[in-house]
Tab-separated table of C-alpha atoms in Angstrom:
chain	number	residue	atom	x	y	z
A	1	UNK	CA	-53.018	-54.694	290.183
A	2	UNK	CA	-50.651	-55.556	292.832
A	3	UNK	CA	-50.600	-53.111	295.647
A	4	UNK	CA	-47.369	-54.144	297.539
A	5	UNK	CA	-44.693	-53.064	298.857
A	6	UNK	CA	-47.490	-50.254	301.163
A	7	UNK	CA	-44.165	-48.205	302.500
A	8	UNK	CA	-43.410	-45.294	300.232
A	9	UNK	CA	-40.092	-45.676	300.695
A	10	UNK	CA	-40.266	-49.670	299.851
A	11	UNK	CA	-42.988	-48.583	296.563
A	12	UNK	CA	-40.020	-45.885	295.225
A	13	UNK	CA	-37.591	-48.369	295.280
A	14	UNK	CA	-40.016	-51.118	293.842
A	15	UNK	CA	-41.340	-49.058	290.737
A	16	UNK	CA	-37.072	-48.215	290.101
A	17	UNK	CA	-36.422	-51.794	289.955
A	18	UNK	CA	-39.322	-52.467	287.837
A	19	UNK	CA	-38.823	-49.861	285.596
A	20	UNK	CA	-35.086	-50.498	285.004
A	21	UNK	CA	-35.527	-54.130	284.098
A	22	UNK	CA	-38.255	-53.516	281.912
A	23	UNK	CA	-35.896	-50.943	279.912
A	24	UNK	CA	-32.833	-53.515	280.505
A	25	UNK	CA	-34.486	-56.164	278.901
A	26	UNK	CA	-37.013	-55.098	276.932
A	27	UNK	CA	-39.679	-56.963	278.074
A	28	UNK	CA	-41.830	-54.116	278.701
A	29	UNK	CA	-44.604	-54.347	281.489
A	30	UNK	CA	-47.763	-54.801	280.231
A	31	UNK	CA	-49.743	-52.488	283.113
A	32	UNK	CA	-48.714	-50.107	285.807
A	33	UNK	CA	-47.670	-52.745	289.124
A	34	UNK	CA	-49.334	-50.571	291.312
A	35	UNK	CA	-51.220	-46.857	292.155
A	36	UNK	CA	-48.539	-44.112	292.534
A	37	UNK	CA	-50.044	-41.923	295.394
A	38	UNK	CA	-49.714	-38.969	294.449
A	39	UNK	CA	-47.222	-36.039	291.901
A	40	UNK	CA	-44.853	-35.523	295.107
A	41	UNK	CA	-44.036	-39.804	294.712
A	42	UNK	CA	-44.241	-39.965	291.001
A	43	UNK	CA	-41.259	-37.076	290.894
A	44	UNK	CA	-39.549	-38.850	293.638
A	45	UNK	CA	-39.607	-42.103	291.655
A	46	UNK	CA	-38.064	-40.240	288.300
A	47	UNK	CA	-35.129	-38.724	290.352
A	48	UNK	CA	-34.606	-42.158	292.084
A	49	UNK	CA	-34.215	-43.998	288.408
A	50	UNK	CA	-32.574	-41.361	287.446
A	51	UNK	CA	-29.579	-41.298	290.341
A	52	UNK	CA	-29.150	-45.181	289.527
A	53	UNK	CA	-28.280	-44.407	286.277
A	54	UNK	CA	-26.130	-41.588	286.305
A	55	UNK	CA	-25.479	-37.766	287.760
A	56	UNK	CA	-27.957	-35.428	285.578
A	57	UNK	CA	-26.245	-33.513	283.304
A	58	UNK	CA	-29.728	-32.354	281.438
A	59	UNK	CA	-33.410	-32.328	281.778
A	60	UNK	CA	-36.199	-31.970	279.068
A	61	UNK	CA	-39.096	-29.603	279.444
A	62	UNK	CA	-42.669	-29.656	277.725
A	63	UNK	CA	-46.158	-28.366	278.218
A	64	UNK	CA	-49.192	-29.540	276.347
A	65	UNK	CA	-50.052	-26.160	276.019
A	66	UNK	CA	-48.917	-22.235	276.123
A	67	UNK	CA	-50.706	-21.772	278.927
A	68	UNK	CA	-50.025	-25.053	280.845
A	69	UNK	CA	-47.828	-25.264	283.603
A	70	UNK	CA	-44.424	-27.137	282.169
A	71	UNK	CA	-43.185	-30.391	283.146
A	72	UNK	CA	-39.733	-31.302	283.247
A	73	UNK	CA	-37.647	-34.423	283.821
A	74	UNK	CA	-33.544	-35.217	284.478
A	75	UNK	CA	-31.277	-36.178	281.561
A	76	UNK	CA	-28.255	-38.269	282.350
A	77	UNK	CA	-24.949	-38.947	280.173
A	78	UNK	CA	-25.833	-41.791	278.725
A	79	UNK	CA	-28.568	-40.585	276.972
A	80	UNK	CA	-27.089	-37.812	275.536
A	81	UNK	CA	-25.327	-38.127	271.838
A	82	UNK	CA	-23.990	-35.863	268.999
A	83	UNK	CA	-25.129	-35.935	266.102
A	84	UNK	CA	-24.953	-37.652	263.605
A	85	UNK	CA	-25.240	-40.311	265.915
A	86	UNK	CA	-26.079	-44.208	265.093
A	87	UNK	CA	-27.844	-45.491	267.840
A	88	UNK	CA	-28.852	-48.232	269.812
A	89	UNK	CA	-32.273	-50.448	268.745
A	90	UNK	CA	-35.029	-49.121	271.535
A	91	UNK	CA	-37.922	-50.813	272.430
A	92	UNK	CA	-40.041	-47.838	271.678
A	93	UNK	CA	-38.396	-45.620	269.454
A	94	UNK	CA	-40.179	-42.868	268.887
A	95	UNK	CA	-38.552	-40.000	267.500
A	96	UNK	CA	-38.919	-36.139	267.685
A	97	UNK	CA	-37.469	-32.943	266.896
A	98	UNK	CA	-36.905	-30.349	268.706
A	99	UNK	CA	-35.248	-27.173	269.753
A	100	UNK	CA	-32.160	-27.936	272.339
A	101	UNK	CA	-29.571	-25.632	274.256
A	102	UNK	CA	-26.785	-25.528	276.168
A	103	UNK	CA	-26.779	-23.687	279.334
A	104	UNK	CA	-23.527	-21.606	279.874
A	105	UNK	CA	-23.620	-20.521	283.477
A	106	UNK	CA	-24.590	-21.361	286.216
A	107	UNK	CA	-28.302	-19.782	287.617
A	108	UNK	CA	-27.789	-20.966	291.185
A	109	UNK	CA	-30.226	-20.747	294.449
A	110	UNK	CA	-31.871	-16.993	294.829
A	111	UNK	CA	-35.195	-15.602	295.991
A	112	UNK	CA	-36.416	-13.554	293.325
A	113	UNK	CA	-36.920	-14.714	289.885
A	114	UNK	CA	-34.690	-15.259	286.858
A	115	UNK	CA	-35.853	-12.736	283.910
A	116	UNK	CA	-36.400	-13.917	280.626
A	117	UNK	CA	-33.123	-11.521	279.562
A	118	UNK	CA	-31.212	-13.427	282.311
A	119	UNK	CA	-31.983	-16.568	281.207
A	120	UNK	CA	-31.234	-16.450	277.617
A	121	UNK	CA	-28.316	-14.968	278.615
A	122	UNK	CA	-26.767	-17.936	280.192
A	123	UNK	CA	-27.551	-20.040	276.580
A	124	UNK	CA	-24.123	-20.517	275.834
A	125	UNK	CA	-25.518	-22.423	272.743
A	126	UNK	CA	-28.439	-23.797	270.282
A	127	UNK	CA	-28.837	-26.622	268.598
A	128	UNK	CA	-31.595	-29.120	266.580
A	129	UNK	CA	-31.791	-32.129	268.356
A	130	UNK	CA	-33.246	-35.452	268.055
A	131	UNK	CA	-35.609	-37.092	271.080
A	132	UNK	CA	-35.707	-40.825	271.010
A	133	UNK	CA	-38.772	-41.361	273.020
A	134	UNK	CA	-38.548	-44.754	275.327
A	135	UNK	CA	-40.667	-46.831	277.686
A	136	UNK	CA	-41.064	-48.988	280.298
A	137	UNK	CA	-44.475	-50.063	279.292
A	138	UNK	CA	-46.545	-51.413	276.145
A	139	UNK	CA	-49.014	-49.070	274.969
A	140	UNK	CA	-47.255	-46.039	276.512
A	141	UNK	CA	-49.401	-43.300	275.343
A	142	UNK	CA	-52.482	-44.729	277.276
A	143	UNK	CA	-50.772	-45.177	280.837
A	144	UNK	CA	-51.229	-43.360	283.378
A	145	UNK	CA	-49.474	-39.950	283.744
A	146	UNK	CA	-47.823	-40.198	286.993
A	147	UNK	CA	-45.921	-43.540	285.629
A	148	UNK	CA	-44.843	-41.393	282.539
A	149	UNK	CA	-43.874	-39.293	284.996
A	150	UNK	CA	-42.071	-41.872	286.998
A	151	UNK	CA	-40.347	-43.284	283.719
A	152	UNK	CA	-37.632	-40.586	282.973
A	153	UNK	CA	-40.429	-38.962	281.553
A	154	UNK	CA	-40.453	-41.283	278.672
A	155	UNK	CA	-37.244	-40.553	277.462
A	156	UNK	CA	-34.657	-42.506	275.513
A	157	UNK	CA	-32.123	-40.342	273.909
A	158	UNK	CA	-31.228	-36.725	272.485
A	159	UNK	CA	-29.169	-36.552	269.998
A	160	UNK	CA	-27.889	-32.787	269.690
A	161	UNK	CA	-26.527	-31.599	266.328
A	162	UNK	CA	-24.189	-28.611	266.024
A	163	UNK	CA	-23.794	-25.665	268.177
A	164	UNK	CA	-25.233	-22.046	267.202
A	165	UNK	CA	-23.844	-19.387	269.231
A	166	UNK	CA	-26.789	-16.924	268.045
A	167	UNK	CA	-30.719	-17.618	269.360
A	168	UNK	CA	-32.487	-17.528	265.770
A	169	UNK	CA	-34.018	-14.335	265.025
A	170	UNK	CA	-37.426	-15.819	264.004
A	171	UNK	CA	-39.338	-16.244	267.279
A	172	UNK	CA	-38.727	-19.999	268.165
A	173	UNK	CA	-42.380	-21.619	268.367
A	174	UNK	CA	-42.799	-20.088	264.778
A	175	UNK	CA	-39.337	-21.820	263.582
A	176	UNK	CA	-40.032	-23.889	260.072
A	177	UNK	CA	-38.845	-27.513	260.916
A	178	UNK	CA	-38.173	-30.564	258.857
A	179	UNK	CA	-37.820	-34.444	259.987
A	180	UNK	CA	-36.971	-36.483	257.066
A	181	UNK	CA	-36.791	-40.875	257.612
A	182	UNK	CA	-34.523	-42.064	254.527
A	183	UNK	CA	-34.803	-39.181	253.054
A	184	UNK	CA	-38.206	-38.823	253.004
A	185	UNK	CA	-40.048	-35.795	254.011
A	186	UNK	CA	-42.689	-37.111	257.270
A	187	UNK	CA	-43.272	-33.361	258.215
A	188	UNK	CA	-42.251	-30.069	257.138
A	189	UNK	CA	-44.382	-27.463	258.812
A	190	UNK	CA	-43.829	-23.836	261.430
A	191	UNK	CA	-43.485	-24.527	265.215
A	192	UNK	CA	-45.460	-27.081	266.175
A	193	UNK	CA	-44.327	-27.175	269.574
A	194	UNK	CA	-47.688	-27.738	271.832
A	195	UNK	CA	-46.612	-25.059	274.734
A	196	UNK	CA	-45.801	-22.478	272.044
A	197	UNK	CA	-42.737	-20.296	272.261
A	198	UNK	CA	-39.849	-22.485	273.783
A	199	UNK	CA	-38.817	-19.731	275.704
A	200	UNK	CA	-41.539	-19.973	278.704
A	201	UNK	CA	-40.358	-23.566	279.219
A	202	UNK	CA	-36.482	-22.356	279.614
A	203	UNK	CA	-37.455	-19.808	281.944
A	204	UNK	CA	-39.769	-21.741	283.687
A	205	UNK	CA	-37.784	-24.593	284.044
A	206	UNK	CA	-34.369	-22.095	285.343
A	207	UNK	CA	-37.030	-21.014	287.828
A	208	UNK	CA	-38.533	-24.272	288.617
A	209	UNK	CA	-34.918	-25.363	289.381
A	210	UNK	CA	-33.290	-22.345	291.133
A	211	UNK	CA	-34.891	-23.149	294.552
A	212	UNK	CA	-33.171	-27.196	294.697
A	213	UNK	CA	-29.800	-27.754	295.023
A	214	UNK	CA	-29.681	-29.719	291.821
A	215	UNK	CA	-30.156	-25.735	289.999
A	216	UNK	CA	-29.352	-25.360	286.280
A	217	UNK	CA	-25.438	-25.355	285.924
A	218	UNK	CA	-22.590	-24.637	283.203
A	219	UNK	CA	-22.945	-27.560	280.926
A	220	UNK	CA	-26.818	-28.709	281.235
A	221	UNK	CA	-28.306	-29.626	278.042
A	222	UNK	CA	-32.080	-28.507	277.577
A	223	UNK	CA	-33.901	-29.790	275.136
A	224	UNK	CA	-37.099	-27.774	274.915
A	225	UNK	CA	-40.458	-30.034	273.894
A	226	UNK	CA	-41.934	-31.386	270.369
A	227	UNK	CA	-41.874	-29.099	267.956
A	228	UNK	CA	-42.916	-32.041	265.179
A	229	UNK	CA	-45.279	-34.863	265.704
A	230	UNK	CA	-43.841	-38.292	266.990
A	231	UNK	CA	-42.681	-40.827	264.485
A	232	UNK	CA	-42.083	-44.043	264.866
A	233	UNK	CA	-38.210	-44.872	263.564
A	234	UNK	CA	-37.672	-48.863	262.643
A	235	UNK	CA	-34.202	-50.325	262.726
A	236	UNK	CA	-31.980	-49.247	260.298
A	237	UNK	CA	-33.567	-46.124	259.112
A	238	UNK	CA	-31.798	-42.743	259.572
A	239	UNK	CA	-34.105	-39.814	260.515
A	240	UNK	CA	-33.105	-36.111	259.991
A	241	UNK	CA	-34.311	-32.687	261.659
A	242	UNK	CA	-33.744	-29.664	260.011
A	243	UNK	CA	-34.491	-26.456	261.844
A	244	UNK	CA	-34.259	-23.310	259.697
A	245	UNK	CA	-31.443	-20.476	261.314
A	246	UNK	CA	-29.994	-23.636	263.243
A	247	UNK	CA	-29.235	-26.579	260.557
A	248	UNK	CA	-29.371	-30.122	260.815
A	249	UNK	CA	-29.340	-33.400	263.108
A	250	UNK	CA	-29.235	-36.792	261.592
A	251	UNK	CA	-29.406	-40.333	263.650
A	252	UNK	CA	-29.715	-44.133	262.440
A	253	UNK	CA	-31.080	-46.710	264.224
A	254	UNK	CA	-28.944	-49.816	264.831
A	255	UNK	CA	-30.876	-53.532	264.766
């Protein structure tokens, strides 16, 4: 494992080079170039790919459980698609579903915390959505966390279906969701979303956020974890999420 360039400022700028051509081409990289030092250069490295890609205009939040501290990453416009969508072929393409919304207002800079009431009130919308998962890297599940970290997170795509003005009334980590491939059923199950209720991870995240300058704003897409297993989607094949209380989202893979 090749430990150059030793400059943190030369290994950011590496590791976004390295991760954009792998995407670019394809040719994903087999193993991680080098250590990342630490969570403080890992985020550093996902904001830098990020800003040479495009101005955020979403993020994606998870946790791997309801009582673990969320994780989020930065979504840019290019990644972002309405539904139904047909879509690029992706090196990866993994696909989940999961609960997305669209933030309203801004919830700017402020010293004390955003309430959960405050926060849903700025959800100027819901939506089922579609996350095409993507990597930089061959066997993706088994590297290293800060590089998944450093990859956009392993994202691809979301592909949002229509807008619900009204939160569902069923409490949203017990929601009954569907993802169909061709029309055939792959899950059909209640929640499923590993950190529980969705709602800790928007409030979280708005909190997470409010002390940077790049705070959730008017516009910002968040799409709010798993709440199915990941599937694997092959060229050609259009995948649907149904979300009960919030309808549908369809995308097809292109070759």
């Amino acid at each position: 494992m090749t430990t150059l360039p030793t400059d943190r400022a030369g290994r950011i700028a590496e590791a976004v080079r390295l991760l954009g051509e792998a995407r670019d081409s394809g040719r994903r990289l087999a193993t991680p170039p080098f250590e990342i030092a630490d969570d403080e250069e890992a985020t550093a490295i996902h904001f830098a790919a990020v800003a040479a890609v495009g101005p955020i205009r979403g993020w994606k939040v998870g946790a791997a459980s309801p009582e673990a501290t969320p994780a989020a990453g930065a979504l840019t416009a290019d990644t972002l698609f309405d539904g139904p969508a047909t879509l690029p072929a992706y090196a990866l393409g993994a696909v989940e579903g999961e609960i997305a919304v669209r933030i309203g207002r801004d919830l700017p800079a402020r010293d004390e915390p955003y309430t959960t009431n405050e926060v849903l009130a700025a959800v100027a919308s819901w939506h089922p959505a579609i996350e095409v998962l993507e990597s930089a890297f061959d066997g993706w599940r088994g590297q290293p966390k800060p590089w998944k970290v450093a990859d956009r997170q392993s994202h691809g795509a979301l592909v949002l279906g229509a807008a619900s003005a009204e939160a569902p009334r069923t409490p949203l980590g017990a929601l009954p969701v569907r993802l169909s491939v061709d029309g055939a059923i792959a899950f059909d199950h209640e929640g499923g979303n590993t950190a529980g209720d969705p709602t800790r991870l928007l409030v979280w995240l708005a909190n997470h956020l409010r002390g940077t300058e790049r705070f959730l704003k008017a516009g910002d897409v968040v799409t709010t974890g798993s709440a199915t297993p990941f599937l694997q989607a092959k060229p050609g094949q259009r995948v649907r999420v149904e979300f009960a209380e919030l309808g549908s989202v369809e995308a097809t893979f292109g070759a």
